[in-house]
Structures are given as structure tokens and as C-alpha cells.
Short mmCIF file of C-alpha atoms and ligand atoms in Angstrom, two decimals:
data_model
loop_
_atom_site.label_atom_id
_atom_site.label_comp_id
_atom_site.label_asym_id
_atom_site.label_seq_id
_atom_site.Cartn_x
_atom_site.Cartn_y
_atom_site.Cartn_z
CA UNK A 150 0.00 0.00 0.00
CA UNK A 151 1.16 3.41 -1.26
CA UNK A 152 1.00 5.66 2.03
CA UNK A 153 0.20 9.15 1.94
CA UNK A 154 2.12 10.97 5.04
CA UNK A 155 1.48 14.47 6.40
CA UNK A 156 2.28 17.27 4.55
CA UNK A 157 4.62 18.13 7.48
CA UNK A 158 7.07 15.46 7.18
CA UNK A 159 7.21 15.45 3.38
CA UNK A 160 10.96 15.65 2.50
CA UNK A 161 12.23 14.93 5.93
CA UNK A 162 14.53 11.61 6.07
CA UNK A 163 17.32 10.02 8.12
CA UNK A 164 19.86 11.92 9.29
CA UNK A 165 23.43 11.70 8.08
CA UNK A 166 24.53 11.74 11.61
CA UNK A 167 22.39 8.71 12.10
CA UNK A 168 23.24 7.13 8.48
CA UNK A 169 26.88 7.20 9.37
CA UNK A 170 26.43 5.42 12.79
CA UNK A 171 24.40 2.58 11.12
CA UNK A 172 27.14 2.41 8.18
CA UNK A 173 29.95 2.32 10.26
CA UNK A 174 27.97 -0.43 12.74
CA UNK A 175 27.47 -2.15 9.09
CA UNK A 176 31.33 -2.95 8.64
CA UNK A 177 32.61 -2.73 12.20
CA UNK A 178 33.88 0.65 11.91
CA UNK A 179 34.92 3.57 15.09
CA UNK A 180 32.11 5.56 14.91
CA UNK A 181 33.27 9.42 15.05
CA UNK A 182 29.66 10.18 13.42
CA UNK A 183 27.43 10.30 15.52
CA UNK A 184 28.09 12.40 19.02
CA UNK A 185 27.37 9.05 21.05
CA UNK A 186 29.80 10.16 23.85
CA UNK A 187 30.62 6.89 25.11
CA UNK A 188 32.60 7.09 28.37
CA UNK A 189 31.29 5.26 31.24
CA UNK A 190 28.87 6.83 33.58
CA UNK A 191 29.92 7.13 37.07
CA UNK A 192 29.73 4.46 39.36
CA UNK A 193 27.26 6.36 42.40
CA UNK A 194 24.72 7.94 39.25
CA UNK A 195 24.93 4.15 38.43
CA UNK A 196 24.27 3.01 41.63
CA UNK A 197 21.26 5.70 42.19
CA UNK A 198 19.78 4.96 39.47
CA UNK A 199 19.78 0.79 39.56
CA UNK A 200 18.25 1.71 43.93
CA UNK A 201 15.38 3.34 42.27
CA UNK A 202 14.79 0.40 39.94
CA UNK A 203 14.96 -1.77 42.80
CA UNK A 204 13.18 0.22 44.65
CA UNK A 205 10.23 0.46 42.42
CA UNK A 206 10.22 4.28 42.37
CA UNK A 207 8.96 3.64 38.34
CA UNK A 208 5.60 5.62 38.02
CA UNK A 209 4.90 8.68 36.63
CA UNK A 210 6.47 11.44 38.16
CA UNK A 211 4.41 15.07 37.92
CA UNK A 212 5.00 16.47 34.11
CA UNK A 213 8.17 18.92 35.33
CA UNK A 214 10.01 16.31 36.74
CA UNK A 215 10.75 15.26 40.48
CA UNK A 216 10.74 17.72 42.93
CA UNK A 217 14.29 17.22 44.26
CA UNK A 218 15.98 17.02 40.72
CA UNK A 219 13.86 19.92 39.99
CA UNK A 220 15.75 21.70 43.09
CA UNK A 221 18.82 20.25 42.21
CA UNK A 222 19.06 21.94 38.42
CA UNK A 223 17.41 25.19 39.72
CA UNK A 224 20.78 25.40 42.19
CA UNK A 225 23.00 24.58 39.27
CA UNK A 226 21.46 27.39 36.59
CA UNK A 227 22.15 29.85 39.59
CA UNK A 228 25.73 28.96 40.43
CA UNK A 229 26.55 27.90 36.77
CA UNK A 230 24.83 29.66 34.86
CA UNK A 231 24.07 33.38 36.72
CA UNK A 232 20.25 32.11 36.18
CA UNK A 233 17.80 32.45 38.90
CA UNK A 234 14.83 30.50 38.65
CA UNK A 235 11.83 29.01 40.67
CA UNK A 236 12.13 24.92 40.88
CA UNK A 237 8.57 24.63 41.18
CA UNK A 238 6.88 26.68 38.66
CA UNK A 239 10.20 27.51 35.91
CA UNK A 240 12.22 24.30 35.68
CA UNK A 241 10.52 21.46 33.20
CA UNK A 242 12.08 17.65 33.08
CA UNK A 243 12.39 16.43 29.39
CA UNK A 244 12.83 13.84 27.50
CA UNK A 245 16.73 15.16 26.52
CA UNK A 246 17.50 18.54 25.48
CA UNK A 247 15.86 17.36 22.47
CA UNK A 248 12.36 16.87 23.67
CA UNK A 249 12.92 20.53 25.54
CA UNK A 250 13.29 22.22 22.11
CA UNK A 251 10.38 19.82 21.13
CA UNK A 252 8.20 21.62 23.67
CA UNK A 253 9.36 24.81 22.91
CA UNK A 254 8.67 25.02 19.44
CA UNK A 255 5.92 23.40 19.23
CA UNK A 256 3.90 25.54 21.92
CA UNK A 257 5.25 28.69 20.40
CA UNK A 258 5.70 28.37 16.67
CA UNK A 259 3.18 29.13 14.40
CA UNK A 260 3.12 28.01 10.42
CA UNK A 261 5.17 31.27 8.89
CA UNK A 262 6.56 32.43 12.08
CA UNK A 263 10.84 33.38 11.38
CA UNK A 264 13.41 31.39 13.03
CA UNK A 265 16.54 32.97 13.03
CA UNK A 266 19.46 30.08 13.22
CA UNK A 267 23.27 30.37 12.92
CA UNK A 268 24.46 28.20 10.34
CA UNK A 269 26.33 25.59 10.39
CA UNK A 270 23.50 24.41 12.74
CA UNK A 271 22.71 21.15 14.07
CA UNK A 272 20.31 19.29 11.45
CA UNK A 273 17.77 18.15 14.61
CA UNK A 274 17.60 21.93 15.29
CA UNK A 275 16.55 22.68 11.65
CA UNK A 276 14.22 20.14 11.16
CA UNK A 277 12.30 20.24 14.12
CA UNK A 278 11.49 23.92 12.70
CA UNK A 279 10.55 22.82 9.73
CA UNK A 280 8.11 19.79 11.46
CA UNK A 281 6.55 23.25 12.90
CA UNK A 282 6.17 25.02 10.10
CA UNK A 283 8.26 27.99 10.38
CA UNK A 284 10.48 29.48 8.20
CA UNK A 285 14.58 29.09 9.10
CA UNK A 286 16.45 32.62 8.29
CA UNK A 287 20.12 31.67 8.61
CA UNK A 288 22.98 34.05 9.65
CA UNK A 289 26.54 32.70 8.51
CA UNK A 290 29.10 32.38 11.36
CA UNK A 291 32.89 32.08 9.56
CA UNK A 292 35.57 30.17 10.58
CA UNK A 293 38.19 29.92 12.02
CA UNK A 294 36.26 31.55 14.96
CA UNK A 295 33.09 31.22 13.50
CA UNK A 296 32.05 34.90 14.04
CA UNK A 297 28.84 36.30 12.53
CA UNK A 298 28.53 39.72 10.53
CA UNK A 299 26.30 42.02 13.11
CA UNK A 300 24.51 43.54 10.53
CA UNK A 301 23.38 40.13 8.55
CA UNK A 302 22.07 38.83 11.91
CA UNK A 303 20.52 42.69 12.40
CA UNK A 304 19.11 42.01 9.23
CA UNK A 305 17.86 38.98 9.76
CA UNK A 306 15.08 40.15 12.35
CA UNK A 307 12.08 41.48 11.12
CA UNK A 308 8.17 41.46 11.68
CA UNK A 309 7.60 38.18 11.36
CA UNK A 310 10.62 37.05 13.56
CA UNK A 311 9.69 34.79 16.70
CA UNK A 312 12.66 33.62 18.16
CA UNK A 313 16.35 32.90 17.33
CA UNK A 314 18.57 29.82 18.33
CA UNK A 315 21.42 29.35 19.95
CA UNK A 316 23.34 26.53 20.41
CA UNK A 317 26.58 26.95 22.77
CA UNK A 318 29.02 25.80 22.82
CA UNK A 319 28.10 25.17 19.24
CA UNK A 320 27.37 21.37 17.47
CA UNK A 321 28.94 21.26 15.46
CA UNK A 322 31.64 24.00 14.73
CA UNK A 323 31.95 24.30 18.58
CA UNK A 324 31.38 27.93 18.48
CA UNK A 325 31.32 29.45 22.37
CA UNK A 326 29.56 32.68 22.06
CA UNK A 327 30.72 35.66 23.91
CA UNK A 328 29.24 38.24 25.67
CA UNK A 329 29.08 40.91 23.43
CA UNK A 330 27.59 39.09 20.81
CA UNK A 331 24.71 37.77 23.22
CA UNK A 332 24.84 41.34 24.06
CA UNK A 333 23.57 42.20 21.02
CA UNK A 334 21.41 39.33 20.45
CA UNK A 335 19.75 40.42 23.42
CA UNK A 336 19.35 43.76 22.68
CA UNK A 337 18.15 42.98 19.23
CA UNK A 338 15.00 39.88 20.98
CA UNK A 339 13.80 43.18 23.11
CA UNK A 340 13.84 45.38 20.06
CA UNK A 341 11.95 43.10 17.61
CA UNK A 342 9.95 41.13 21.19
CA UNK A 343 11.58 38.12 19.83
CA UNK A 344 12.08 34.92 22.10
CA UNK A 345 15.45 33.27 22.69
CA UNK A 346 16.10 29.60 22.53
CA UNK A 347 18.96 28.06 23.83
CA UNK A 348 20.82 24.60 23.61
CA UNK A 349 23.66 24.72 25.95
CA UNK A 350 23.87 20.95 26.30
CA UNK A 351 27.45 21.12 26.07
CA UNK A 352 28.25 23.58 28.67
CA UNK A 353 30.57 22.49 30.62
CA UNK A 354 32.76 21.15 27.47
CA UNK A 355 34.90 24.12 26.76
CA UNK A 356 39.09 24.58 25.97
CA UNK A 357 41.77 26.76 26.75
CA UNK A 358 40.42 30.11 27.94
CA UNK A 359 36.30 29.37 26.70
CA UNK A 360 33.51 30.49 29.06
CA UNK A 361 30.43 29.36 29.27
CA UNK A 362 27.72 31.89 28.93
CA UNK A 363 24.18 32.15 29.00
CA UNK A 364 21.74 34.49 27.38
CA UNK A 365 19.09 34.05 30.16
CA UNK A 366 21.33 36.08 32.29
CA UNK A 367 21.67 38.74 30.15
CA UNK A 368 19.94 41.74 32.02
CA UNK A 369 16.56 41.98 29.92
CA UNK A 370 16.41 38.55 28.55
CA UNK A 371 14.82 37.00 31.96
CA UNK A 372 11.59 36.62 30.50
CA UNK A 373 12.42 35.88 26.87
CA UNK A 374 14.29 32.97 27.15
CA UNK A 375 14.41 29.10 26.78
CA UNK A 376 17.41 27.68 28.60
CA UNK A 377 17.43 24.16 27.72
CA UNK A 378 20.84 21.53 28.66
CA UNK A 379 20.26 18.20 30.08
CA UNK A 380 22.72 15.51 31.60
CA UNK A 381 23.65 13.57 28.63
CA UNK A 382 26.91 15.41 27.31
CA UNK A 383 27.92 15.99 30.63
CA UNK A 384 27.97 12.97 32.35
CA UNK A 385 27.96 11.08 29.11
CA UNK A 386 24.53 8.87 29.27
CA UNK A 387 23.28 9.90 25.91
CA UNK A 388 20.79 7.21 25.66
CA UNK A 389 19.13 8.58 29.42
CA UNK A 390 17.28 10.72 27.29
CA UNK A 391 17.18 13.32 30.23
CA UNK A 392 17.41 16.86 29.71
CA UNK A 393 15.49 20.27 31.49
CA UNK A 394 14.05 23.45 30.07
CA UNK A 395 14.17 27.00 32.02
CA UNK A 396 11.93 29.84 31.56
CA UNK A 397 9.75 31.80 33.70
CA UNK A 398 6.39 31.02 34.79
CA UNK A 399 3.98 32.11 31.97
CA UNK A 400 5.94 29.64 29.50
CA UNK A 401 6.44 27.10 31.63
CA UNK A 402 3.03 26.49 32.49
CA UNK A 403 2.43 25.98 28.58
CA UNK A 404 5.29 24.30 27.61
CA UNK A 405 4.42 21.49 30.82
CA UNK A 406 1.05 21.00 29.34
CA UNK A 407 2.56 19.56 25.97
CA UNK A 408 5.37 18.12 27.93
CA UNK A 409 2.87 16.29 29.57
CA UNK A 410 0.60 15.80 25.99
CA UNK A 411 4.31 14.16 24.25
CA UNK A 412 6.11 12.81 27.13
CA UNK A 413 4.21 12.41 29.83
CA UNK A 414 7.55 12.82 32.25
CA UNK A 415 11.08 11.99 31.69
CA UNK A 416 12.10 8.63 32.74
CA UNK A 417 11.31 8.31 36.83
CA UNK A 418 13.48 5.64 37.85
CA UNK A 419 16.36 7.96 35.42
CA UNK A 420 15.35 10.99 37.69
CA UNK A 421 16.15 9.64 40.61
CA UNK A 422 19.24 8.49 40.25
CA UNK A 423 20.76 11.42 37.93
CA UNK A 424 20.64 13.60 41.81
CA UNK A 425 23.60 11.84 42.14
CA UNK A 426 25.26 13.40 39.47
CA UNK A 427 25.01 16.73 41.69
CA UNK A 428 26.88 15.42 43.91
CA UNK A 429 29.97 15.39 41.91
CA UNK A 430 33.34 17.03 43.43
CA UNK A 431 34.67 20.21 40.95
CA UNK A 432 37.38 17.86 40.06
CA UNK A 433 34.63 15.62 38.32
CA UNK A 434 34.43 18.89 35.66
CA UNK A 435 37.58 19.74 35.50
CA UNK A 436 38.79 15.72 34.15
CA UNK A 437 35.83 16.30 31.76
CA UNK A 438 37.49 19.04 30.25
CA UNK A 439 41.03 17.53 30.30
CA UNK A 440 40.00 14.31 29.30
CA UNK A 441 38.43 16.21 26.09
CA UNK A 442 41.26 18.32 25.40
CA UNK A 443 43.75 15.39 25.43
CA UNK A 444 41.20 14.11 23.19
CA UNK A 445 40.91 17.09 21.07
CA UNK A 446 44.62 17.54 20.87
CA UNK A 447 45.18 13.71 18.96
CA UNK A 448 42.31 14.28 16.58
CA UNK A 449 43.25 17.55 15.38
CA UNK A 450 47.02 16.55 15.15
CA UNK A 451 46.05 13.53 12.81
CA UNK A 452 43.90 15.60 10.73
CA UNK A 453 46.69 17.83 10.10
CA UNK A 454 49.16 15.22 9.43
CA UNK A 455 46.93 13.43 7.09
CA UNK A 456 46.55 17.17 5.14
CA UNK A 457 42.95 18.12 6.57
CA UNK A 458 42.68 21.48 7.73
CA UNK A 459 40.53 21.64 11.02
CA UNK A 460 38.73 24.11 12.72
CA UNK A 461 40.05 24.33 16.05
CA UNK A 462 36.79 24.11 18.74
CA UNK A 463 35.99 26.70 21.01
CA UNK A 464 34.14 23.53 23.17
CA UNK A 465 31.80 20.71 22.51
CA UNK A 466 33.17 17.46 21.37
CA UNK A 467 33.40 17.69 17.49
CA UNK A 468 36.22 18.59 15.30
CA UNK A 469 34.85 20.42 11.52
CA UNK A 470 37.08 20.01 9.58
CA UNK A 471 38.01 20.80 5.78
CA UNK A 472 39.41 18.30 3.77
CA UNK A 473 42.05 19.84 2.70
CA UNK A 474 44.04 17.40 0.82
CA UNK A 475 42.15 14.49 1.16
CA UNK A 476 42.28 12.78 -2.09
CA UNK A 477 38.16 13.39 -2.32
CA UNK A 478 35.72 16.05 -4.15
CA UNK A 479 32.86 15.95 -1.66
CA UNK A 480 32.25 15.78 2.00
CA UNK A 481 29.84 12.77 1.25
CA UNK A 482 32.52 11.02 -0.71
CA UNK A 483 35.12 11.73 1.91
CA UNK A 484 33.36 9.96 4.52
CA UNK A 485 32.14 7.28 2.34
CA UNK A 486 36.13 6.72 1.89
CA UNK A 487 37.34 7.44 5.53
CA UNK A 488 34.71 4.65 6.33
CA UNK A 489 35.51 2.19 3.34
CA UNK A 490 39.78 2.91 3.80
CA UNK A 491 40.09 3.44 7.71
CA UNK A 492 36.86 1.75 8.74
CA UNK A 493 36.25 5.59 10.44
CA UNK A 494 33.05 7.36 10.63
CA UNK A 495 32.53 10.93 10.34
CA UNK A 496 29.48 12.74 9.10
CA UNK A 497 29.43 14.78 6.01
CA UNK A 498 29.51 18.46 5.87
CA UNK A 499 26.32 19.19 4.29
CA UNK A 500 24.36 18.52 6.67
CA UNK A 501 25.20 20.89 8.93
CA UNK A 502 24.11 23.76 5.96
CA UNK A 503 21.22 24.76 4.20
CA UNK A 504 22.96 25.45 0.82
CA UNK A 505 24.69 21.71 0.51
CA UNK A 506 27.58 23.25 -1.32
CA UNK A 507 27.90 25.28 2.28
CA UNK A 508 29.94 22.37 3.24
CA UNK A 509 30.63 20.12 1.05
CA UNK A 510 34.34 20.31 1.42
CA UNK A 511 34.00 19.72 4.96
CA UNK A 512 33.43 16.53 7.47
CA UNK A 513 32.14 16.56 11.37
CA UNK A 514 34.14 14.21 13.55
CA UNK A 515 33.17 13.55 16.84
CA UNK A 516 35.74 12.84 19.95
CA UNK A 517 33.81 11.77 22.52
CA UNK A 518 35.40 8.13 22.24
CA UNK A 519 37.22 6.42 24.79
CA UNK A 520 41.11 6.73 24.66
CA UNK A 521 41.73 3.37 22.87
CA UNK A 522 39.05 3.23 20.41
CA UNK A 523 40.18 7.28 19.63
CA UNK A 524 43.68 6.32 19.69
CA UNK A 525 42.88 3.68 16.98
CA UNK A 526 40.50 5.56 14.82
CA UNK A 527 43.66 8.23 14.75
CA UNK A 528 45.92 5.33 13.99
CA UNK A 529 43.92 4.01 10.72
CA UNK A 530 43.70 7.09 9.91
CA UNK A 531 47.56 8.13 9.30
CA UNK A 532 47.71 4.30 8.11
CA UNK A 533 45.10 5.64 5.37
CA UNK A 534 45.86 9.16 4.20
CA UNK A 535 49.17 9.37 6.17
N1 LIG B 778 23.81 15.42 19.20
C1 LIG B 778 24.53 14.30 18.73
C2 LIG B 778 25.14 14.54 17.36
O1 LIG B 778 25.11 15.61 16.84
C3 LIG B 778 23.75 13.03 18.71
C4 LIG B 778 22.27 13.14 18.61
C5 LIG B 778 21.74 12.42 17.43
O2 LIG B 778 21.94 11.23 17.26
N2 LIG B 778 21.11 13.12 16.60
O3 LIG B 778 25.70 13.63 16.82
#
């Protein structure tokens, strides 16, 4: 039977980020596609988590989440991220950071309404928009730094503009946006009464002298913005599927209801034992960041041995890079060939643009492997193009 789907899904298809990671599975390859982040979770989250199994703490919790992890995150967004918000009436639960931007676009976007986006963006970003109807403006940022022009993004807000995205540290250029330019962001959402949205799921991911900032505590922006992060970058449990949204009361309240309609709640038994995670020592952050710029450090030096020419990350775990002399004419080809020749996975270029020529001399690798399989992926690598 010939189906006849929605009108709103017409033209949307796999990923590449999710094409790669079932390639490379195909053949047995290291899998620097897909940001699968696959250190091991730590042993008292673990432990927390397996109690409330046991324990049978596995019904529904209320829409926002538990009380205490709600308390727990609201402590964090003040001392973390200069945020000050109400656990019990401005801190939602999700289903990952994902199903936060789910929420939030969905309760707010209208068919028409602008987007604004920074481009490269991250293709789940993009095409959640489009599920919602609205119309993506991009704004270029440029590498090395991946800076934007001020007056293409102040030309990119208009009438019909409803909120812009940001995504920092940035997937997957890994971007870190500075205060001035949320500065001006800001000043440009109160001019136009334009909303902010957020993804700062790799916060606490940053190198050398990168700091973390967030729009919502940009004097003015209180009220007009959508914090979302969420626990799987930072404590590396991807497949939790646990994230949190911040905003003040009046959105909230909305954006619970069609938590509540999709979701239902986030994972209980999850909940529960992810308090442990605040419980951490500072050291705990600081490895995080070591760990990933040891990690950094090999990837980028084998892409420039092998004749790539990398973008160096501001934070986040993912390495764009150009491919420079790789013996390939497209991005798609290139990782077609780092797969078939080095049994490697990246993900192609493109799909991090709207115009596919955007970046189709470039390839996304992803770090967030363990030393050995990292090691080896940089190994085959050399062996390959060296
Ligand atoms: N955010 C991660 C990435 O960019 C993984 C999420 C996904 O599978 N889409 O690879």
C-alpha cells in the first residue's frame, strides 16, 4: 500500500549523523559520526539509578520532573549559569534537550513564524522547525572563529521574527559565544519582542580560555528565554534521554502541558538516580574538560598530518574540519572513503548547511570516544591518508 504521510514530514529523512552510525555499525567501523559520547557513567549515578529500579520508584512522576531534581538543576542554573529560577513553577524535566526544544517550538511556533538560526547548525535543530512550520532565516558564522557579521544577523530580524537559536558551545563548529555578541542578540530579541532559545547541552565542554555563557542572564532577557541543557553530554549517558528546560512562569506552564501531551515525564526511575550526578566534586568537571582536550589535541594533530585542515573548537566534542588534501571532491565522498579505507566514521559536511555546497568540502568528527578506540580511529587514519 502506497502511504500518503502528512504534509509536514514530506521531505524529511534520516539523518546523516544517524546514516553514518548505522554504516559504520554495518562494517565494524569507530564511529566518530554520531556524538554518542561513550565514556562510562559514574559508578554512584549508576548506583542511584539501579536503587530506584529496585526500589520500584517507576511511576509517573508530575509532568516537570521530580521535585528534588527539579531543586537540584534550579541550584545549578544559579551557580553555573548566573540564572535564577523558581524549581517549582520555571524548571521542566524532558525527554533530553531534544524533547525541551520539542516543547518549545511546538507551543510557540506558528506556520510562517521566522526562526533565526546560525548556520552551520545542528540538522535536529533545523528540522524540528521545519516539522513546525516555520520558516529558518540563517545568519553565517565564519571560521576559524566562526564569528557572525552584526549587521546580517541585524538584518535577519524582522516582523515576522519569533525567536532565534542558539546553540553553545556550538554542534557542530563548537562555536562558544561571547558576551558581546549575546549582548547584542539580546538587545536585538527586546527590540523586535523576539524569544530566545537556547541549547547549551554542552556547557561544561569548553578549551583553553572558553567560558560558558548564558543568554538568560543577560539583564533583559529573563523573560524571553528558553534555557534548555540536560545531563547527557555531561555525564555522558546519551541514551538517558534526560534533559530540562528553564523559563519563567507564563511559559512554563504551557510548555508542561505539551510536555505532559508528548512525554508524559522523563524517565522516573532515570530521575532519581541522575541527583547523584550533583553530587559530583569540581574535580569531576575539570577531568571532563582535560580528558576532552587530550582528546581534542590527537584528533586535530592527525587531521593535520593526514593534510585536513581543522577548525580548532571553542568547546563541545566535534572537530569540523576541511578536507584539505584528502584525495576526495565531496564531503559525502570523503566519509564514504574514511569509512571504506580506515573503517572511520565521520558525518558529512552538508548537513550541517542549508545550501549543501555550504559544506561540502568539509566533514564533522566527533571525539567523545574512549582513549583506545580514539587512539585507533587516529591510527587508521595516518595508516590511510598518512
Ligand atoms: N547530538 C549528537 C550529534 O550531533 C547526537 C544526537 C543524534 O543522534 N542526533 O551527533
Amino acid at each position: 500500500m502506497n502511504h500518503r504521510f502528512a504534509a509536514r514530514i514530506r521531505g524529511l529523512v534520516q539523518s546523516e549523523i544517524r546514516r553514518m552510525s548505522r554504516e559504520s555499525d554495518a562494517v565494524g567501523g569507530i564511529n566518530l559520526g554520531q556524538g554518542i559520547c561513550d565514556q562510562p557513567v559514574e559508578n554512584p549515578i549508576k548506583a542511584a539509578a539501579s536503587a530506584a529500579v529496585r526500589d520500584d520508584r517507576s511511576s509517573y512522576s508530575p509532568f516537570e520532573g521530580i521535585t528534588e531534581l527539579r531543586r537540584r538543576i534550579a541550584d545549578k542554573m544559579a551557580s553555573y549559569n548566573g540564572i535564577s529560577c523558581d524549581p517549582d513553577s520555571e524548571v521542566l524535566v524532558t525527554v533530553g534537550s531534544t524533547g525541551g526544544f520539542v516543547i518549545a517550538c511546538l507551543s510557540l511556533l506558528d506556520p510562517g513564524d521566522e526562526v533565526i538560526l546560525f548556520s552551520p547548525f545542528y540538522g535536529y535543530h533545523k528540522n524540528i522547525l521545519d516539522l513546525c512550520g516555520a520558516t529558518t532565516r540563517f545568519v553565517e558564522t565564519r571560521p576559524p572563529h566562526w564569528e557572525f557579521d552584526e549587521k546580517e544577523l541585524a538584518a535577519a530580524f524582522g516582523r515576522r521574527t519569533k525567536a532565534v537559536v542558539i546553540n553553545t558551545p556550538a554542534n557542530p563548529s563548537g562555536k562558544v559565544f561571547r558576551k558581546h555578541e549575546l549582548d547584542l542578540i539580546g538587545k536585538l530579541c527586546e527590540q523586535y519582542g523576539v524569544l530566545a532559545i537556547t541549547d547549551e547541552i554542552y556547557e561544561y565542554i569548553l578549551y583553553d580560555d572558553a567560558e560558558h555563557l548564558s543568554i538568560g542572564a543577560v539583564p533583559g532577557m529573563e523573560d524571553r528565554t528558553i534555557t534548555l541543557s540536560g545531563f547527557s553530554k555531561t555525564y555522558s549517558m546519551t541514551g538517558w534521554r534526560l534533559g530540562y528546560v528553564i523559563c519563567n512562569e507564563s511559559l512554563a506552564s504551557r510548555l508542561g502541558v505539551v510536555n505532559d501531551l508528548l512525554y508524559i515525564c522523563a524517565p522516573t526511575p532515570l530521575q532519581h538516580g541522575v541527583l547523584a550526578a550533583f553530587d559530583l566534586t569540581p574535580e569531576y568537571y575539570r577531568n571532563l574538560r582535560a580528558d576532552y582536550a587530550r582528546k581534542l589535541g590527537w584528533i586535530l594533530e592527525t587531521c593535520r598530518d593526514i593534510g585536513m585542515q581543522p577548525f580548532e573548537p571553542q568547546g563541545a566534542y566535534y572537530l569540523l574540519t576541511d578536507l584539505g588534501q584528502l584525495p576526495f571532491a565531496t564531503d559525502v565522498d570523503a566519509a564514504a572513503g574514511l569509512l571504506n579505507r580506515a573503517g572511520v566514521a565521520g558525518v558529512p559536511g552538508s548537513a550541517f548547511y542549508a545550501a549543501p555546497e555550504a559544506g561540502s568540502r568539509q566533514l564533522r568528527l566527533c571525539f567523545a570516544k574512549q582513549d583506545e578506540d580514539l587512539q585507533e580511529a587516529c591510527r587508521r587514519l595516518r595508516e590511510a591518508f598518512g
